[in-house]
Short mmCIF file of C-alpha atoms in Angstrom, two decimals:
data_model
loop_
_atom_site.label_atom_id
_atom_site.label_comp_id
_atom_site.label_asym_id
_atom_site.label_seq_id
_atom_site.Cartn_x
_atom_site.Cartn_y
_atom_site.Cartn_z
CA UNK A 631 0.00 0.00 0.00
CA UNK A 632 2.31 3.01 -1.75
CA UNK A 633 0.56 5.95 -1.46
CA UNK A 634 2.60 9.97 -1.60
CA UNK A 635 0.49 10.79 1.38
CA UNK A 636 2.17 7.96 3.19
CA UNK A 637 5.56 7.81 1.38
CA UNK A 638 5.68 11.65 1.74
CA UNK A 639 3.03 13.35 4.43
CA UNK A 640 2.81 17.22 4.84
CA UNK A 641 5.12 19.23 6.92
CA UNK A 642 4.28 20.37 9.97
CA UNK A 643 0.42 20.40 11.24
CA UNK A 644 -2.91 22.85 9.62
CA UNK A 645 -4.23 22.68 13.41
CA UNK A 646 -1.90 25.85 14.79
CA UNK A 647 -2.54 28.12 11.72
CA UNK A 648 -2.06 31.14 11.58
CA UNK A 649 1.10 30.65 12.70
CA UNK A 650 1.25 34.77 13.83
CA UNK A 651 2.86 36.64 16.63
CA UNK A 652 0.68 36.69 19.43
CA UNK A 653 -1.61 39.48 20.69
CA UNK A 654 -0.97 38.89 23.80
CA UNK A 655 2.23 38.92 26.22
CA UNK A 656 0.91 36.29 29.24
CA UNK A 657 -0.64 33.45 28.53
CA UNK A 658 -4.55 33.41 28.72
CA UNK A 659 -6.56 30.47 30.18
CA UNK A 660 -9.42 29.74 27.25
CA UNK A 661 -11.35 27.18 29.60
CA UNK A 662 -11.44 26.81 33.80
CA UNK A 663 -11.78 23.31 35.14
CA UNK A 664 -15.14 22.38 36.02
CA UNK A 665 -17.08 23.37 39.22
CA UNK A 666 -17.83 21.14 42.30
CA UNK A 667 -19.55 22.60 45.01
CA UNK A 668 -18.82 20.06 47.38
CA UNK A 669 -15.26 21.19 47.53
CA UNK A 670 -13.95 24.06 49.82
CA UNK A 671 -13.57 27.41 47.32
CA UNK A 672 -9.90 27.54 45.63
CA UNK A 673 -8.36 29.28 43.17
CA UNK A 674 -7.92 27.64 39.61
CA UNK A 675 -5.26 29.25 38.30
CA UNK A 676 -1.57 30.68 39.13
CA UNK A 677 0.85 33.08 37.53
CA UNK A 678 4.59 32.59 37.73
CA UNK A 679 8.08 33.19 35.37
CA UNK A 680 10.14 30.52 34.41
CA UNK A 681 14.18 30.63 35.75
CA UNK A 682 15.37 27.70 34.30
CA UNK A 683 16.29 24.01 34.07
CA UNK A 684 18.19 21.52 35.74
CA UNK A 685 18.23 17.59 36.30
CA UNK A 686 17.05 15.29 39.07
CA UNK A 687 17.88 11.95 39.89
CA UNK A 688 14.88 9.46 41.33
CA UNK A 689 14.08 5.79 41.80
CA UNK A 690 10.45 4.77 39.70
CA UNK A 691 8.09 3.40 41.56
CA UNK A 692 5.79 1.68 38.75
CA UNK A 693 5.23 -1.73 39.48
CA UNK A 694 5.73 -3.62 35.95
CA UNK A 695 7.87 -1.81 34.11
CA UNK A 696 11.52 -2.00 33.10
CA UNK A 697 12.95 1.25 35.01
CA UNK A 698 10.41 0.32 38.28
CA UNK A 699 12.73 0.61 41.45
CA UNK A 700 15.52 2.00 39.27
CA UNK A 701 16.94 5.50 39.08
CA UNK A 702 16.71 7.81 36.34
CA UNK A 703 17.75 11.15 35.17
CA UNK A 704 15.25 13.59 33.87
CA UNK A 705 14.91 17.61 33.10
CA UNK A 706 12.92 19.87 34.99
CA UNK A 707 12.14 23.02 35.11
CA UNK A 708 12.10 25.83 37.48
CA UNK A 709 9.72 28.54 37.65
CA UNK A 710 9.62 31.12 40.64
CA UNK A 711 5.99 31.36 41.80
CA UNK A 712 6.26 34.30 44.63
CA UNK A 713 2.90 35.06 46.30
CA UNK A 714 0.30 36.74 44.47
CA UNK A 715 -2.34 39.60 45.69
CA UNK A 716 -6.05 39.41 45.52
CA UNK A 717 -6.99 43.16 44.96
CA UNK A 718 -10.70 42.62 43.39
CA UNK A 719 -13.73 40.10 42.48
CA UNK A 720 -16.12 40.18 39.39
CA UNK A 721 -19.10 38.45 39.25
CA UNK A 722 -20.33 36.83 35.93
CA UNK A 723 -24.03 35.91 34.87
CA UNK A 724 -24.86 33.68 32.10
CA UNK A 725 -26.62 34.65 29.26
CA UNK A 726 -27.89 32.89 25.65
CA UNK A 727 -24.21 34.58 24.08
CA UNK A 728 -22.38 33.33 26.74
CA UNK A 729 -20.70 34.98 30.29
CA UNK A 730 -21.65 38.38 30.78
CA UNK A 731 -19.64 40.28 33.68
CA UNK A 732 -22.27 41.93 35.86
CA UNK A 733 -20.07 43.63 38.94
CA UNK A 734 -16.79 44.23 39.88
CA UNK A 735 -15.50 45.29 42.67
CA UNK A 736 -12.02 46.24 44.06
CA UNK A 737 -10.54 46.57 46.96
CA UNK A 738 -9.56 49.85 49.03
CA UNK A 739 -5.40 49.58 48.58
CA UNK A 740 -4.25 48.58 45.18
CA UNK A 741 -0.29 48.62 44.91
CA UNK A 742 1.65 50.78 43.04
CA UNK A 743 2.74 47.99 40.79
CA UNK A 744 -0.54 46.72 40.06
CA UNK A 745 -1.63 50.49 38.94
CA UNK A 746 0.89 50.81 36.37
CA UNK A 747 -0.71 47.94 34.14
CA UNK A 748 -3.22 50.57 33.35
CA UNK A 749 -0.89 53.01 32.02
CA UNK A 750 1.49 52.96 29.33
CA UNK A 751 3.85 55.82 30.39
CA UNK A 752 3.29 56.01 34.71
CA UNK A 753 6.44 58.05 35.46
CA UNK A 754 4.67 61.18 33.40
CA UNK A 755 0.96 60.49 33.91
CA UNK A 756 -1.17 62.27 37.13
CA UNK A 757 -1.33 58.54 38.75
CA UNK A 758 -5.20 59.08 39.07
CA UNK A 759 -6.29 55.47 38.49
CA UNK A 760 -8.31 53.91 41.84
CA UNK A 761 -8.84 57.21 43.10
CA UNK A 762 -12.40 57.65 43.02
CA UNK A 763 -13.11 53.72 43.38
CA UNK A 764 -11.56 53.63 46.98
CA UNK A 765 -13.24 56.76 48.00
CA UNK A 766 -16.82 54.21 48.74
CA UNK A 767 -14.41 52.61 51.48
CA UNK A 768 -14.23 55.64 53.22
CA UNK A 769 -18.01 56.51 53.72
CA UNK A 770 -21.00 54.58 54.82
CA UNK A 771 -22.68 55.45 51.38
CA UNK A 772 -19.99 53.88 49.47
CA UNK A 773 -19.89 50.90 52.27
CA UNK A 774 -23.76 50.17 51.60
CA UNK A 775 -22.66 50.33 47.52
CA UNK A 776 -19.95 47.77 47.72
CA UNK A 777 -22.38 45.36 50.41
CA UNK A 778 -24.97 45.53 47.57
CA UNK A 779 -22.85 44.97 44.86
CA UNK A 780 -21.18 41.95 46.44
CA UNK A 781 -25.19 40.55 47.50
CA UNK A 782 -26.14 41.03 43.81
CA UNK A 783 -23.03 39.00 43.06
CA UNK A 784 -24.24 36.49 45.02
CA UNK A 785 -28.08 36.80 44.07
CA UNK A 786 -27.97 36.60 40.42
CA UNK A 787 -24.01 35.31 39.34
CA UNK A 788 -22.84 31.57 38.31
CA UNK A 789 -19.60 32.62 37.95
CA UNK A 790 -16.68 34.17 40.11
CA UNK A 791 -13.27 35.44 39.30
CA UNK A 792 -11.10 36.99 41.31
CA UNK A 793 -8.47 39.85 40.32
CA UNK A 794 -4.88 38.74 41.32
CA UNK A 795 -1.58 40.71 40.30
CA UNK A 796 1.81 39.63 40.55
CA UNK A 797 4.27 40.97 43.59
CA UNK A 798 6.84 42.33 40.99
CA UNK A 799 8.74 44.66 43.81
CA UNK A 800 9.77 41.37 45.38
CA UNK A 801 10.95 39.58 42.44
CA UNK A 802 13.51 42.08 41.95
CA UNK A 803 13.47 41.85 38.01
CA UNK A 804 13.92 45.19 35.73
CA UNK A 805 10.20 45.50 34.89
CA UNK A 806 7.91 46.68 37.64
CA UNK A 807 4.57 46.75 36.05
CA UNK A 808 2.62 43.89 37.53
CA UNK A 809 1.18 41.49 36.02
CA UNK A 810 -3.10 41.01 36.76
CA UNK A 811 -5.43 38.08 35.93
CA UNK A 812 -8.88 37.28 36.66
CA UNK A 813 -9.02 33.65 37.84
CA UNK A 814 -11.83 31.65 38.66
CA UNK A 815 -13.05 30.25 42.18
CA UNK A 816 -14.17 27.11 42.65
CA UNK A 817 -15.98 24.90 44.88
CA UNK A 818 -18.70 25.63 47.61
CA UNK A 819 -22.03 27.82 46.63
CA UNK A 820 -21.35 31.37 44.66
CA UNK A 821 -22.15 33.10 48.33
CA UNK A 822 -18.86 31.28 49.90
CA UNK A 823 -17.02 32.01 46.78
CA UNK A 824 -17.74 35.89 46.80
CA UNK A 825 -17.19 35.64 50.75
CA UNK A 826 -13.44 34.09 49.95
CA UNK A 827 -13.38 36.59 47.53
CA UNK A 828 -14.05 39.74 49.63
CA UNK A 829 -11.82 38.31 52.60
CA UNK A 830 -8.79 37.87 50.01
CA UNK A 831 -8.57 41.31 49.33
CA UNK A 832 -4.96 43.10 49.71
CA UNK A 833 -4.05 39.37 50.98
CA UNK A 834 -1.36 37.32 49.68
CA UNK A 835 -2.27 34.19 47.96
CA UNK A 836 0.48 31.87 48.02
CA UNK A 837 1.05 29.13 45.54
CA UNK A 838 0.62 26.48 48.47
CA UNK A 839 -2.81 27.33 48.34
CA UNK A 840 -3.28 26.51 44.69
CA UNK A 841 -1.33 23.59 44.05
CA UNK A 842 0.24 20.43 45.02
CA UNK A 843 3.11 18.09 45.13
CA UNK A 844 2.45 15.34 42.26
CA UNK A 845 -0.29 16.90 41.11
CA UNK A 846 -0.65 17.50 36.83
CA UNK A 847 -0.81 20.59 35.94
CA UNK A 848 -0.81 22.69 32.49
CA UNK A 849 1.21 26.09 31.48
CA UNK A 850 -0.46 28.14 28.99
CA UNK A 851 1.82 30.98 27.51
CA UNK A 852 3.43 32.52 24.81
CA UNK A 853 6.55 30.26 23.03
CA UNK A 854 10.06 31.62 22.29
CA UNK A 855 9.83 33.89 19.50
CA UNK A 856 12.50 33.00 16.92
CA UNK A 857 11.41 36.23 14.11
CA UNK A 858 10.68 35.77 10.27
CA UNK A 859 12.18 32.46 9.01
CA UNK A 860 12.10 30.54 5.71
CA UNK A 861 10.24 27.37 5.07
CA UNK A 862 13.16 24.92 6.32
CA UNK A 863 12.58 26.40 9.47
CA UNK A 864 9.54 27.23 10.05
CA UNK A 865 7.80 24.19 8.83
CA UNK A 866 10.94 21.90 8.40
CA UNK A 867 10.52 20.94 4.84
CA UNK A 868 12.90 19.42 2.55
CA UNK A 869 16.12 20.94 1.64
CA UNK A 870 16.63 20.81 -2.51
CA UNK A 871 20.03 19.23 -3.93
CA UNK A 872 22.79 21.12 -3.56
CA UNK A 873 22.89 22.22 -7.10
CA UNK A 874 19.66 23.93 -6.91
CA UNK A 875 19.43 27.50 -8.96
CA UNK A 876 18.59 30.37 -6.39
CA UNK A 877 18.90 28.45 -2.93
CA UNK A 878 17.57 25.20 -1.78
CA UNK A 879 16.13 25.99 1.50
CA UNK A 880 12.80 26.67 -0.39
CA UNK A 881 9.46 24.74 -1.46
CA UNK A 882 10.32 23.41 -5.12
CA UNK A 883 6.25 23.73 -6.16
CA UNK A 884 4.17 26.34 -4.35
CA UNK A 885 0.76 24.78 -6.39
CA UNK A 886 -0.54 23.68 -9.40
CA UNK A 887 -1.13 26.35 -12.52
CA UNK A 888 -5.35 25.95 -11.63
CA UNK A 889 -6.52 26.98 -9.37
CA UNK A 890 -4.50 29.97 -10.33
CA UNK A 891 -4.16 31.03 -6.74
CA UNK A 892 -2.24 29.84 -3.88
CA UNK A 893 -3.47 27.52 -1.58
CA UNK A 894 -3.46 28.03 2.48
CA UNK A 895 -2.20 24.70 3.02
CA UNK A 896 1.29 25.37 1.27
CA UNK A 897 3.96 26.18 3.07
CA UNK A 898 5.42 29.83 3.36
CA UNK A 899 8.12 31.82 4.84
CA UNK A 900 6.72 33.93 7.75
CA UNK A 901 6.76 34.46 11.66
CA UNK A 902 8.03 31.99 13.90
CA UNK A 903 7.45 31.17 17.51
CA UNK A 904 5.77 33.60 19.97
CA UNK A 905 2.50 32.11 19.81
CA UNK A 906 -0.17 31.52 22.27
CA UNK A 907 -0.04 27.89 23.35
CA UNK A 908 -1.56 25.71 26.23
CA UNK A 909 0.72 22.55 27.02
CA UNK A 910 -1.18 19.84 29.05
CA UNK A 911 -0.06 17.35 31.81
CA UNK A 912 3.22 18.86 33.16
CA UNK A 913 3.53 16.97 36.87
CA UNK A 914 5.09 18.85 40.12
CA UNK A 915 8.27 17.10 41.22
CA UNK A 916 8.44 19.63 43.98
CA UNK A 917 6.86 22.73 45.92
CA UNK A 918 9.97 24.65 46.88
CA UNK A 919 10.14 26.90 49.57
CA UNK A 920 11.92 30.42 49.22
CA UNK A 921 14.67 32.22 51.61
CA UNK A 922 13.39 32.93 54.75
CA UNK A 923 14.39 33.85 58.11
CA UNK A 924 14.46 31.33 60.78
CA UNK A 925 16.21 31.73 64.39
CA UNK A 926 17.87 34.90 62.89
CA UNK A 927 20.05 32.62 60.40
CA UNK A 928 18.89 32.63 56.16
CA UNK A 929 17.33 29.34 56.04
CA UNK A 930 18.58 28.17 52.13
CA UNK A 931 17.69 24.42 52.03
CA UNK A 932 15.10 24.83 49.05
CA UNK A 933 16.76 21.76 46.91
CA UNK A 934 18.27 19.34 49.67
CA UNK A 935 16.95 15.80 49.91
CA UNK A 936 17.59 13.31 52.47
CA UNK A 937 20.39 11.98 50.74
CA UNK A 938 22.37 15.31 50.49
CA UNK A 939 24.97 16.07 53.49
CA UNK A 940 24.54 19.38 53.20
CA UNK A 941 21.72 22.36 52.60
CA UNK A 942 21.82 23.14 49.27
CA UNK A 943 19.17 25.99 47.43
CA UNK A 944 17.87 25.53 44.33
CA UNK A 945 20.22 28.22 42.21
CA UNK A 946 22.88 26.52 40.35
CA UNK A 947 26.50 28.00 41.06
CA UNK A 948 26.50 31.97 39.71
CA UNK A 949 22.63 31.75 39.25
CA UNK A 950 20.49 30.57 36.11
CA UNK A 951 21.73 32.48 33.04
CA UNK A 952 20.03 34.86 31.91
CA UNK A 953 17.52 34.86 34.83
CA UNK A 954 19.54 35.34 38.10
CA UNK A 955 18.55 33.71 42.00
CA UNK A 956 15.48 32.31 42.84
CA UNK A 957 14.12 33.76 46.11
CA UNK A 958 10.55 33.08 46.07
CA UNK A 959 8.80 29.95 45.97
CA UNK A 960 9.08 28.22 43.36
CA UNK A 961 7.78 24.80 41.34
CA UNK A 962 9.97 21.99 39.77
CA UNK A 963 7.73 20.80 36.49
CA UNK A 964 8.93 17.70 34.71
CA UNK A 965 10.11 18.53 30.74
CA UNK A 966 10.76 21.57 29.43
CA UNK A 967 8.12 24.44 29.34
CA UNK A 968 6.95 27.07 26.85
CA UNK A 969 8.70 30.35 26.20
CA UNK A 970 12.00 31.66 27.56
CA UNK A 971 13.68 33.30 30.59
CA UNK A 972 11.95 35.75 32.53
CA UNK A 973 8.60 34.93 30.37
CA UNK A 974 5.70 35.08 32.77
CA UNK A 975 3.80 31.85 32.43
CA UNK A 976 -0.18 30.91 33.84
CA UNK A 977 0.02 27.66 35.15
CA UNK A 978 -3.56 26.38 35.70
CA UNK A 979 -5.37 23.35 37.25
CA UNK A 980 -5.92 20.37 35.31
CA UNK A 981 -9.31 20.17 33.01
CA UNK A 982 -9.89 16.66 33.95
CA UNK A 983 -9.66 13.85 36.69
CA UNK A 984 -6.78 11.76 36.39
CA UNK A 985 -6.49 8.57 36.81
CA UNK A 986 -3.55 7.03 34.93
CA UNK A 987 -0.60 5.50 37.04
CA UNK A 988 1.77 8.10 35.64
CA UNK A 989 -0.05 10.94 36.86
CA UNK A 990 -0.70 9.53 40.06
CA UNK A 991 2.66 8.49 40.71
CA UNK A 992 4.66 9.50 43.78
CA UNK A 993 8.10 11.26 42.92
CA UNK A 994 10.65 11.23 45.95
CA UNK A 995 13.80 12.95 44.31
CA UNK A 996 17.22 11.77 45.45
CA UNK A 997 19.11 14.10 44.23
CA UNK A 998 18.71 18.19 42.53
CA UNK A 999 21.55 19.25 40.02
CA UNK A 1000 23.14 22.78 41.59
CA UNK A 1001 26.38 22.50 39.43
CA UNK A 1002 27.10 25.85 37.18
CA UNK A 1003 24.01 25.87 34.52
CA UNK A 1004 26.98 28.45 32.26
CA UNK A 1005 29.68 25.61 31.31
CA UNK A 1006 30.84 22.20 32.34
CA UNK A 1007 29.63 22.14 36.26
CA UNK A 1008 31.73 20.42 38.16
CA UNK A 1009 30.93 21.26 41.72
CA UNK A 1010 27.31 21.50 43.25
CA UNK A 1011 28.25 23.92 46.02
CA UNK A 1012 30.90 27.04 46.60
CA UNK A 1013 31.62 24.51 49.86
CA UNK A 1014 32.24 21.73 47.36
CA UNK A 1015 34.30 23.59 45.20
CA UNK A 1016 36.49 24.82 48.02
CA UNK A 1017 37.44 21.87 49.30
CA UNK A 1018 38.65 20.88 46.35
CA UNK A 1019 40.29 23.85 45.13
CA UNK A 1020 41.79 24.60 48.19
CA UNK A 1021 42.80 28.70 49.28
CA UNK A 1022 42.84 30.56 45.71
CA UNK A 1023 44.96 33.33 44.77
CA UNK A 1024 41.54 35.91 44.32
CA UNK A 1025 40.62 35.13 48.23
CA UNK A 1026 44.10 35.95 49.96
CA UNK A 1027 43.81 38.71 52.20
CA UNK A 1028 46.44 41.47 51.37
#
């Protein structure tokens, strides 16, 4: 059965076209997983920016297979998750075109950072955003306003969201606009979700609260953007022979002469990467902790397992390139992730129960790579690497 579909199938898939630059920056969740009331209320959804990767060592524990109760080796990635604030709710009704917001409300202090989203130049504008809205906290006029508002929320909505923004002053990165996202609540009757809502305000939400170890997770975001490339490229055709007249990374026949026009489906030079894309099923190896003070000493042990002598954090020796430390909490994924350093990424709760093995699987790492991510690594810690070294000429006290 010799057929040039199967002897020669098209390159790359019709499913992601157009293939075009995004319209937006961070990664927007199209669907929420569905609501059960019988749970407590939670938040669906998370916002975080990817550091890096790294490798772990664990033993399997999947009884019939090959690799069960052996050790393997397998990239994950880091992205720092620091805690996010809750600085408003909106309430959506449902209506024959679909969800129709019916109130919002925000809370009395909004950040600075959270204020410049809403301005494209904030070092030369009057900074009047919020002023008027958190006026109604002051008075009992404005207090009666935001109690109705928040009863009609619970009177006539289905839906909740709340309004989160990233903490962008503690991250410590060169942009300090934040980033905000409305994500839904779930769980318990729309009266205990506006109540959660209205109790989160100016509150931190960590991402403890949203996720869990082993739990499956997916990242929705924008991918790597790689510019305008050629057809090689971009959908990884065929080169020509090397004799070809004009170049050879090209598609030899763009169409037949009728229909004298040329079809979608063909192949074209054009924009690659940076586009919107949801990746499914990426499991938590680990919920790490950030720096914190403990008995007055920096408490740094954010990648040690029980097999490591000493405390070790999760930055690799001089910091993930291009990225810097991790302070914050942060999450291990398995696999690689969408986009690259610094991009801001929405992880969100899975659509769907699981149920397979693999995603119920319990990971217990051994062992967290810390050696240099910028070279050959040889040493996991400055301790490690001074033992061995010895007293070096840069460290001599004069």
């Amino acid at each position: 059965m010799s057929h040039r579909k199967f002897e020669a199938p098209r390159h790359g898939s019709k499913g992601f076209l157009p293939k075009c630059r995004s319209k937006r920056h961070k990664g927007k969740p199209k669907a929420f997983p569905k609501d059960d009331p019988s749970k407590p209320v939670h938040l669906t959804a998370f916002m975080g920016y990817k550091a890096g990767m790294t490798h772990i060592v664990r033993e399997v524990d999947r009884p019939g297979s090959k690799v069960n109760k052996k050790e393997i080796v397998e990239g994950c990635t880091i992205i720092e998750t620091p805690p996010m604030v809750a600085i408003g709710v909106v309430g959506y009704i449902e209506t024959p075109r679909g969800l129709r917001a019916l109130k919002t409300v925000w809370a009395e202090h909004i950040g600075e950072e959270a204020k410049r989203r809403f301005y494209k130049n904030w070092s030369q504008s009057k900074k009047k955003a919020f002023t008027k809205s958190c006026t109604k906290w002051a008075d009992d006029l404005g207090k009666k306003e935001i109690e109705k508002e928040l009863s009609q929320m619970k009177k006539y909505c289905t839906t909740i969201r709340i309004v989160v923004h990233t903490q962008m002053k503690i991250l410590r990165r060169r942009q300090k606009k934040a980033h905000i996202m409305e994500v839904q609540l779930n769980g318990g009757s729309v009266a205990d979700k506006v109540d959660f809502a209205r109790n989160h305000f100016e509150k931190e939400v960590p991402v403890g609260a949203v996720f869990a170890q082993d739990e499956m997770i997916d990242i929705i975001g924008v991918t790597k953007g790689h510019g305008f490339k050629g057809v090689t490229s971009r959908w990884h055709t065929k080169k020509l022979p090397r004799k070809t007249h004009k170049g050879l990374r090209k598609v030899a026949c763009i169409g037949a002469w009728h229909p004298s026009r040329i079809q979608f489906t063909v192949p074209r030079a054009g924009q690659k990467g940076y586009h919107h894309r949801t990746e499914v099923n990426k499991k938590i190896y680990r919920m790490g902790a950030g720096y914190a003070m403990k008995d007055g000493k920096l408490v740094k042990n954010s990648a040690a397992t029980e097999y490591d002598l000493a405390d070790k954090s999760i930055n690799p020796m001089g910091g993930f390139p291009h990225y810097g430390e991790v302070k914050q909490d942060f999450i291990l994924l398995k696999g690689c992730c969408i986009g690259p350093k610094k991009r801001v990424l929405t992880l969100r709760k899975s659509l769907f129960i699981h149920t397979k093995k693999r995603a119920l699987e319990k990971i217990n790492l051994k062992f967290i790579d810390t050696s240099s991510k910028f070279g050959h690594g040889r040493f996991q810690t400055p301790q490690d690497k001074a033992a061995f070294m010895g007293p070096l000429k840069k460290d001599r006290k004069e």
